[in-house]
Structure formats: structure tokens, C-alpha cells
Short mmCIF file of C-alpha atoms and ligand atoms in Angstrom, two decimals:
data_model
loop_
_atom_site.label_atom_id
_atom_site.label_comp_id
_atom_site.label_asym_id
_atom_site.label_seq_id
_atom_site.Cartn_x
_atom_site.Cartn_y
_atom_site.Cartn_z
CA MET A 904 108.17 110.53 98.33
CA LYS A 905 106.31 112.66 100.77
CA THR A 906 107.30 112.89 104.41
CA LEU A 907 106.08 114.73 107.50
CA ASP A 908 109.10 116.96 107.64
CA THR A 909 108.27 118.51 104.26
CA PHE A 910 104.66 119.11 105.27
CA ASP A 911 104.11 122.79 106.19
CA PHE A 912 101.41 122.81 108.88
CA ALA A 913 101.33 126.60 108.83
CA ALA A 914 100.07 126.29 105.26
CA ALA A 915 97.48 123.66 106.01
CA ASP A 916 93.88 124.27 107.07
CA GLY A 917 91.76 121.72 108.94
CA VAL A 918 94.67 119.64 110.32
CA THR A 919 97.15 120.31 113.23
CA ALA A 920 100.74 119.22 113.72
CA THR A 921 99.79 117.75 117.11
CA GLN A 922 97.08 115.57 115.52
CA ILE A 923 99.39 114.25 112.78
CA HIS A 924 102.35 113.67 115.09
CA THR A 925 100.11 111.66 117.36
CA LEU A 926 99.06 109.57 114.40
CA ALA A 927 102.72 109.23 113.43
CA ARG A 928 103.28 107.22 116.60
CA GLY A 929 101.20 104.49 115.04
CA GLU A 930 98.84 103.36 117.82
CA TRP A 931 95.95 103.61 115.32
CA VAL A 932 97.64 100.93 113.28
CA THR A 933 97.87 98.67 116.23
CA ALA A 934 94.24 99.30 117.36
CA PRO A 935 93.42 99.16 114.40
CA GLU A 936 91.66 102.32 113.53
CA ASN A 937 91.03 103.93 110.11
CA LEU A 938 91.94 107.32 108.86
CA ILE A 939 89.82 109.33 106.53
CA LEU A 940 91.27 112.41 104.91
CA ALA A 941 88.53 114.38 103.15
CA GLY A 942 88.71 117.67 101.48
CA PRO A 943 89.23 119.66 98.23
CA ILE A 944 92.01 118.99 95.73
CA GLY A 945 95.49 120.11 96.58
CA THR A 946 95.01 120.42 100.31
CA GLY A 947 97.55 117.84 101.35
CA LYS A 948 95.52 114.67 101.75
CA THR A 949 97.75 112.47 99.66
CA HIS A 950 100.83 113.95 101.06
CA LEU A 951 99.68 113.27 104.65
CA ALA A 952 98.52 109.72 103.76
CA ILE A 953 101.88 108.87 102.21
CA ALA A 954 103.85 110.49 105.11
CA LEU A 955 101.89 108.57 107.71
CA GLY A 956 102.45 105.40 105.65
CA VAL A 957 106.22 106.05 105.74
CA GLU A 958 106.00 106.50 109.45
CA ALA A 959 104.23 103.13 109.71
CA THR A 960 106.93 101.42 107.67
CA LYS A 961 109.55 102.78 110.11
CA GLN A 962 107.59 100.81 112.69
CA LYS A 963 107.92 97.72 110.62
CA ARG A 964 104.43 97.75 109.39
CA ARG A 965 103.47 96.56 105.91
CA VAL A 966 102.01 99.48 104.02
CA LEU A 967 100.41 99.50 100.56
CA PHE A 968 99.56 102.69 98.79
CA THR A 969 97.06 102.51 95.86
CA ARG A 970 94.69 104.62 93.99
CA ALA A 971 91.05 103.65 94.38
CA ALA A 972 90.58 103.13 90.66
CA ASP A 973 93.82 101.01 90.38
CA LEU A 974 92.73 98.85 93.38
CA LEU A 975 89.36 98.37 91.84
CA ARG A 976 90.83 97.35 88.46
CA GLN A 977 93.14 94.87 90.23
CA LEU A 978 90.21 93.36 92.08
CA VAL A 979 88.08 93.01 89.02
CA GLU A 980 90.91 91.52 86.98
CA ALA A 981 91.58 89.06 89.81
CA ARG A 982 87.92 88.08 89.94
CA ASP A 983 87.85 87.57 86.19
CA THR A 984 90.96 85.29 86.32
CA ARG A 985 89.69 83.49 89.39
CA GLU A 986 92.59 84.86 91.51
CA LEU A 987 90.38 86.99 93.69
CA THR A 988 90.89 84.88 96.94
CA ARG A 989 94.68 85.07 96.56
CA LEU A 990 94.59 88.77 96.03
CA GLN A 991 92.24 89.28 98.98
CA GLN A 992 94.57 87.23 101.22
CA ARG A 993 97.55 89.19 100.04
CA LEU A 994 95.82 92.49 100.70
CA LEU A 995 94.82 91.25 104.15
CA ARG A 996 98.49 90.78 105.09
CA VAL A 997 98.99 94.54 104.56
CA ASP A 998 98.85 96.38 107.95
CA VAL A 999 97.95 99.74 106.40
CA LEU A 1000 96.10 99.96 103.14
CA ILE A 1001 96.11 103.39 101.71
CA VAL A 1002 93.31 104.00 99.23
CA ASP A 1003 93.90 107.28 97.54
CA GLU A 1004 91.46 109.38 95.50
CA LEU A 1005 88.27 107.66 96.39
CA GLY A 1006 85.56 109.51 94.49
CA PHE A 1007 87.45 110.54 91.38
CA VAL A 1008 86.15 107.59 89.31
CA PRO A 1009 82.68 106.12 90.08
CA PHE A 1010 82.45 102.31 90.50
CA ASP A 1011 79.88 100.12 88.99
CA ARG A 1012 77.94 97.65 91.05
CA VAL A 1013 80.48 94.94 90.90
CA GLY A 1014 83.33 97.37 91.79
CA GLY A 1015 81.35 98.63 94.74
CA GLU A 1016 80.72 95.21 96.02
CA LEU A 1017 84.41 94.24 95.68
CA LEU A 1018 85.49 97.27 97.63
CA PHE A 1019 82.76 96.58 100.24
CA ASN A 1020 84.10 93.06 100.71
CA LEU A 1021 87.66 94.36 101.14
CA LEU A 1022 86.55 96.81 103.76
CA THR A 1023 84.53 94.13 105.49
CA ASP A 1024 87.54 91.79 105.53
CA ARG A 1025 89.64 94.47 107.10
CA TYR A 1026 86.98 95.61 109.61
CA GLU A 1027 88.57 95.65 113.07
CA ARG A 1028 91.46 93.64 111.85
CA ARG A 1029 93.59 95.95 109.62
CA ALA A 1030 93.87 99.72 109.21
CA ILE A 1031 92.68 101.59 106.13
CA VAL A 1032 93.44 105.14 105.10
CA VAL A 1033 91.11 106.72 102.58
CA THR A 1034 91.66 110.15 100.92
CA THR A 1035 88.72 111.56 99.12
CA ASN A 1036 87.42 114.86 97.68
CA LEU A 1037 83.85 113.88 98.61
CA ALA A 1038 81.77 114.65 101.64
CA PHE A 1039 80.21 111.55 103.24
CA ALA A 1040 76.77 112.47 101.81
CA GLU A 1041 78.27 112.29 98.29
CA TRP A 1042 79.75 108.83 98.60
CA VAL A 1043 76.64 107.19 97.27
CA THR A 1044 77.24 108.76 93.87
CA VAL A 1045 80.50 106.81 93.61
CA PHE A 1046 78.91 103.48 94.54
CA ALA A 1047 76.49 103.35 91.60
CA GLY A 1048 73.74 105.19 93.60
CA ASP A 1049 73.43 102.10 95.91
CA GLU A 1050 72.41 103.60 99.25
CA LYS A 1051 72.37 100.38 101.19
CA LEU A 1052 75.93 99.41 100.12
CA THR A 1053 77.23 102.89 100.71
CA THR A 1054 75.70 103.15 104.17
CA ALA A 1055 76.99 99.74 105.19
CA LEU A 1056 80.42 100.54 103.79
CA LEU A 1057 80.62 103.96 105.42
CA ASP A 1058 79.45 102.40 108.70
CA ARG A 1059 82.26 99.95 108.81
CA LEU A 1060 84.91 102.42 107.50
CA ALA A 1061 83.94 105.18 109.95
CA HIS A 1062 83.13 103.04 113.06
CA HIS A 1063 86.69 103.36 114.42
CA ALA A 1064 88.10 106.19 112.46
CA THR A 1065 89.80 109.47 112.68
CA VAL A 1066 88.26 111.87 110.18
CA ILE A 1067 90.41 114.82 109.10
CA THR A 1068 88.71 117.40 106.89
CA THR A 1069 91.26 119.52 105.00
CA LYS A 1070 90.06 122.84 103.83
CA GLY A 1071 91.05 125.92 101.79
CA LYS A 1072 92.71 126.55 98.44
CA SER A 1073 95.12 124.13 96.64
CA TYR A 1074 98.64 124.36 98.08
CA ARG A 1075 100.08 124.28 94.54
CA MET A 1076 97.95 127.18 93.33
CA ARG A 1077 98.85 129.20 96.36
CA LYS A 1078 102.54 128.51 95.89
CA ARG A 1079 102.48 129.36 92.21
CA ARG A 1080 104.08 132.76 91.54
CA PRO A 1081 101.55 135.31 90.16
CA PRO A 1082 101.86 135.85 86.35
CA GLY A 1083 104.45 138.34 85.37
CA SER A 1084 106.44 138.24 88.54
P1 ADP B 103 95.43 116.29 97.70
O1 ADP B 103 95.81 114.89 97.82
O2 ADP B 103 94.61 116.86 98.84
O3 ADP B 103 94.75 116.68 96.38
P2 ADP B 103 98.36 116.67 97.70
O4 ADP B 103 98.60 116.00 99.01
O5 ADP B 103 98.57 115.89 96.51
O6 ADP B 103 96.70 117.16 97.70
O7 ADP B 103 99.04 118.06 97.59
C1 ADP B 103 99.33 118.73 96.30
C2 ADP B 103 100.82 119.15 96.38
O8 ADP B 103 101.00 120.10 97.29
C3 ADP B 103 101.76 117.97 96.67
O9 ADP B 103 102.89 118.19 95.96
C4 ADP B 103 101.97 118.22 98.19
O10 ADP B 103 103.21 117.73 98.55
C5 ADP B 103 101.82 119.71 98.29
N1 ADP B 103 101.40 120.15 99.62
C6 ADP B 103 99.99 120.26 99.93
N2 ADP B 103 99.84 120.72 101.13
C7 ADP B 103 101.07 120.91 101.66
C8 ADP B 103 101.61 121.49 102.86
N3 ADP B 103 100.74 121.91 103.85
N4 ADP B 103 102.94 121.50 102.99
C9 ADP B 103 103.84 121.10 101.98
N5 ADP B 103 103.38 120.68 100.84
C10 ADP B 103 102.02 120.56 100.60
MG1 MG B 104 95.44 113.46 96.43
#
């Protein structure tokens, strides 16, 4: 479990305490607006996504945390067993859908389209949080090189969105004691 009070803002680059505490109030969930946390590995993206999800549950919001690869697998399985509509309806009832680690595993065409449909369903209705190690220009590589789909998807996702770009070295690496100490 990751919470805001265990997040060390002094050790974070690209994100301010004010910004995150404003988001913790949850107006973006009501709006709804999306949140994109982009940056290198180990810079606190998942920690912040979970912590903001925890804050939203305190405000009685339904929150679902999932890795992008797991979400895609679920969608593909549901499609294969003709349960896609039911899964889509269930996902739509979630106020905050956190999709972690977009970009680690590339999608095929079908996967890209399923994710695109999900984002389209939620567009201006329900909030999405995405964490990713990719810059926007690199997203097309994840979506099977499909420029059109990627552009349309990014357009919807980023239309009403706060984008936080974390920077710097991995927190874990920095906290690790040097060898021999
Ligand atoms: P990312 O998702 O960007 O790869 P994580 O959020 O998983 O990074 O962070 C890696 C680890 O370092 C986690 O255990 C997380 O709790 C911790 N961490 C990262 N940044 C901070 C920070 N600023 N304060 C406290 N813990 C942090
Ligand atoms: Mg992460």
C-alpha cells in the first residue's frame, strides 16, 4: 500500500507537493479529468497513482488499479468468451481507472483497439490515470505502429488531463547503500 504521507517530495523531481495535494482533493475525479504520470522507472509514478487512488476511495469513489498488460489480457479473454460487453460495463462503473505501466508490453492491433474503445467509453465520463515510461511520441510503438489509432487515443486521453513528468534517477537506486558500507 502506497500513500501520500510516505511519499518524499524532497526526493522527487518533476512533481510538487502542492500539485499532488490539490489532486488529492479529488475535483479531477468529479470533472472528470485524466492524469498522466510519465517518466523513467523508479521515479514514483506508481506510488503517486496508488496514493491518489487511495485518496479517491476516502471520498467514496470506486477505484480500480490494474497493469496495462493485465487489463489487456482481461479484455481479450472477455472478448473471446463473449463477455466483453459485461466487462466494459463493469469497468465503466469504476470512477477512477488506474492503468499502470503502459508501454512495458506492446499491444497487437486487437489489444490496441480494445484499449482505444475503453478510453472512448470513458471519455468525459470517468477519470483515467495512466503511468508510463514513454514519451508521447513513443506511444505509437506500443500500439502496433498504428499512428491513426495512437493519435486518436492520445487525443482523448490528453484532452482534459494533468500531465506530470517525473524525472531523475530511480528512488530505489538512490536509497540503496553504496557497496561496502
Ligand atoms: P515508477 O512507477 O515510477 O517506476 P515507483 O512508484 O514504483 O516508481 O517507485 C519505486 C519505489 O520507490 C517504490 O517502492 C516507491 O514507493 C519508492 N519511491 C519512489 N519515489 C519515492 C518518493 N519520492 N518518496 C518515497 N518513496 C518513493
Ligand atoms: Mg511503476
